[in-house]
Amino acid sequence: MNDGWRLRLQRIGAIVYKELRQLRRDRLTFGMIAGIPLIQILLFGYAINTDVRGLAAGVVDLAGTQLSRRLVADAEASQVLGEVVRLPDPAALEAALRRGELRLGLIIPADFERRLAEADPARPAVQLLIDGTDPIVGNAARALGELWAEGGRRVFAILTRFNPERRSSVFVVPGLIGVILTMTMVLFTAVAIVRERERGNLEFLITTPVAAAELMVGKVLPYIGIGLIQVTLVLALAVALFHVPVNGSLLDLYLAAGMFILANLTLGLFISTVAQSQFQAMQMTFFFFLPSVLLSGFMFTFEAMPAAARHLAELLPLTHFVRLSRGILLRGAGLAELWPELAALAGFAAALLGLALLRFRKRL
Amino acid sequence: MTEAVIEARALTRRFGAVRAVDGLDLEVPRGVIYGLLGPNGSGKSTAIRLFCGLLLPDAGEVRVLGERLPEGAEAVRRRIGYMTQRFSLYEDLTVRENLLFVARVYGLGAEGPARVEAALRAYGLAERAGQFAGTLSGGQKQRLALAAVTLHRPPLLFLDEPTAAVDPRSRRDFWERLFELADGGATLLVSTHYMDEAERCHRLAFLDRGRVVMEGEPRALIEALPVQVLEVDCARPRRAAAVLAATAGVRGVSQLGARLRVLLERDVAEPEAHLARSLTAAGLPPAAVERVRPGLEDVFVAHTEGRRP
């Protein structure tokens, strides 16, 4: 281990170069890099709806009258909302929506009671702000709009933020980037080291000066690049075909995607050190893939799931990436606001890399 | 130049309840081709993996190139070459790409490409340089594997049944290379169960159930054989073999076509007459009984026969 960094980098470079050469000749894998994103984005044109309860909501009560408090109490009693947070002004509410802390918000203007009495359709008494990045939230909130409706006249003005036309492709695509990366990145690396063991290459490699960490880094590096290419491909298609907006910074998105790719690759490496064959590695990948897709909030609204499922989902990298990519792409949020999600991904990657290194050492 | 390159003392390695290597003592001197001979499952591959630092021993000590393992494993790794039983280079890389990869992994730097080209010529692979390793014949793969493990010019080479999947002609070529390497000062530890290969080694150790049962130069081993070897020519060899196996002093009988090869204890006087009498008494008078020169196979059989489950 007293090697200079130059030799160390040379060895990692040798593995990266070898890996890319092999990849270029592996037509199936090469096809999957482009094929999976293409097929998935073209297939996902729909979303699945379900009942929603307990949405995080905020209230800006500028009126502060007995009547306004009754409206808030009625909204809470509807069970669509969870705990309702009081906020001082509309700007704070908008910011909380952008950070993804709240799914919807009520703004009760100071002249609430007068507007209610006037009953002018152009001057609604209450504003309901909705996070439109999730269509199910929109449907649930619509039910709220029926509150206090008298004789077909609505009290609420509903404003859907971030996805005003409520198009499901807008809702699906940011999460789909994560789903595609989970599928391909975990699988590629899960198979990578098992394949070397199965073909007998590992027995030779471990008698050379290549260290375990060097082998892992060399195996992972090419796939970070490949993952970012996939992100670009899906994003380009999403913008071109489905007019998905890019409201936040692209740099933030790529940073988030990079961290997410790393988390998936380390998971793949870990699987690689546990699995005895390529087939087992594939089974384990799908064992992980299915809950990721179902629980991450990509398919079903996060709040609609029971608490146990939500806790489990917090352990899956995809859950955090779905929040990041929806936040950045649709709500225009920055990494400064979404850093806890990024930190969760980094923690996941560090933990699994450690585990993979431990497991690999033992097998030498 | 008599210092030992490998020194193992009471080396033991278990896999579950099985003792693959069981109290192995071995000393391999510098600059020789040293053979590890033994039946399947006798612990040859496990012993080599222990010497390479790939496996940790459960008990005992091993020193390789003066380094104690496992502490010195990293240092040793740079100075050994290990040719695995199975082809372990990348079948989806070309011959040249494989060698360049190995050169980079060993940090040969700017010198790497020149050494690769030299190895391609030396091992008769220059014409195949652009071909995928997976499409090579058995003999070519062995040459590529040897070229790869010698690229960094290690003073010690381990070869685990190197010619298992190779025809006799390629095997001879391959051994030519091994002698060249030994002439160049390298020490080679070769495991095999081919007798003709074993006879080419400078020194040999016979392994049985994880222990060294005999050790020495091939000629000395044959001379020290505690049995005499006779060949019997007779009409019904299978019946005759059963009769001979039950004859006093017989340690082993094996059939070679129409003839029987018999290992008989050394102190039996007039051995030809002894066997002929036994056969004639059973109604199978032999056409001929003659003493023959023993070979390594007889040494092998004499030391492992009757002790296998």
Short mmCIF file of C-alpha atoms in Angstrom, two decimals, chain A residues 1 3 7 10-11 14-15 17-18 21-22 25 196-201 203-210 364, chain B residues 49 52 54-55 74 77-78 82 84 86-90 92-94 97 101-102 104-107 109 132 149:
data_model
loop_
_atom_site.label_atom_id
_atom_site.label_comp_id
_atom_site.label_asym_id
_atom_site.label_seq_id
_atom_site.Cartn_x
_atom_site.Cartn_y
_atom_site.Cartn_z
CA MET A 1 0.00 0.00 0.00
CA ASP A 3 2.48 2.98 -3.82
CA LEU A 7 0.79 4.12 -9.99
CA GLN A 10 -2.48 4.22 -13.61
CA ARG A 11 -4.03 0.97 -12.40
CA ALA A 14 -6.12 0.54 -16.90
CA ILE A 15 -9.35 -0.90 -15.48
CA TYR A 17 -9.98 1.61 -20.25
CA LYS A 18 -10.45 -2.15 -20.26
CA ARG A 21 -13.37 -1.63 -24.44
CA GLN A 22 -15.39 -4.58 -23.18
CA ARG A 25 -18.16 -5.08 -27.60
CA GLU A 196 -15.07 -11.31 -13.47
CA ARG A 197 -15.38 -13.97 -10.79
CA GLU A 198 -17.52 -16.24 -12.97
CA ARG A 199 -15.14 -16.02 -15.90
CA GLY A 200 -12.13 -16.63 -13.67
CA ASN A 201 -10.61 -13.17 -14.28
CA GLU A 203 -8.41 -15.10 -9.61
CA PHE A 204 -5.76 -13.55 -11.82
CA LEU A 205 -6.54 -9.94 -10.90
CA ILE A 206 -6.17 -10.46 -7.17
CA THR A 207 -2.63 -11.77 -7.56
CA THR A 208 -1.67 -8.53 -9.31
CA PRO A 209 -0.91 -5.27 -7.45
CA VAL A 210 -4.48 -4.05 -8.09
CA LEU A 364 -9.42 -12.44 -1.21
CA ARG B 49 -3.16 -20.29 -3.43
CA CYS B 52 0.31 -16.62 -3.47
CA LEU B 54 -4.85 -15.69 -1.93
CA LEU B 55 -5.91 -17.85 0.98
CA GLU B 74 1.39 -7.02 -1.05
CA ARG B 77 2.32 -9.93 -5.23
CA ARG B 78 4.57 -7.64 -7.27
CA TYR B 82 0.34 -16.87 -11.03
CA THR B 84 -4.41 -20.13 -13.00
CA ARG B 86 -8.53 -21.89 -15.90
CA PHE B 87 -7.82 -19.24 -18.53
CA SER B 88 -8.24 -16.04 -16.55
CA LEU B 89 -7.60 -13.24 -19.04
CA TYR B 90 -10.39 -11.38 -20.82
CA ASP B 92 -13.55 -10.22 -25.11
CA LEU B 93 -10.28 -8.31 -25.34
CA THR B 94 -7.73 -8.94 -28.07
CA GLU B 97 -5.20 -5.49 -25.33
CA PHE B 101 -3.85 -4.18 -19.61
CA VAL B 102 -1.54 -6.43 -17.60
CA ARG B 104 -0.54 -1.13 -16.97
CA VAL B 105 -1.74 -3.01 -13.92
CA TYR B 106 1.89 -3.83 -13.04
CA GLY B 107 2.88 -0.21 -13.60
CA GLY B 109 4.77 2.61 -17.68
CA PHE B 132 -9.99 -11.85 -29.39
CA VAL B 149 2.22 -13.58 -16.04
#
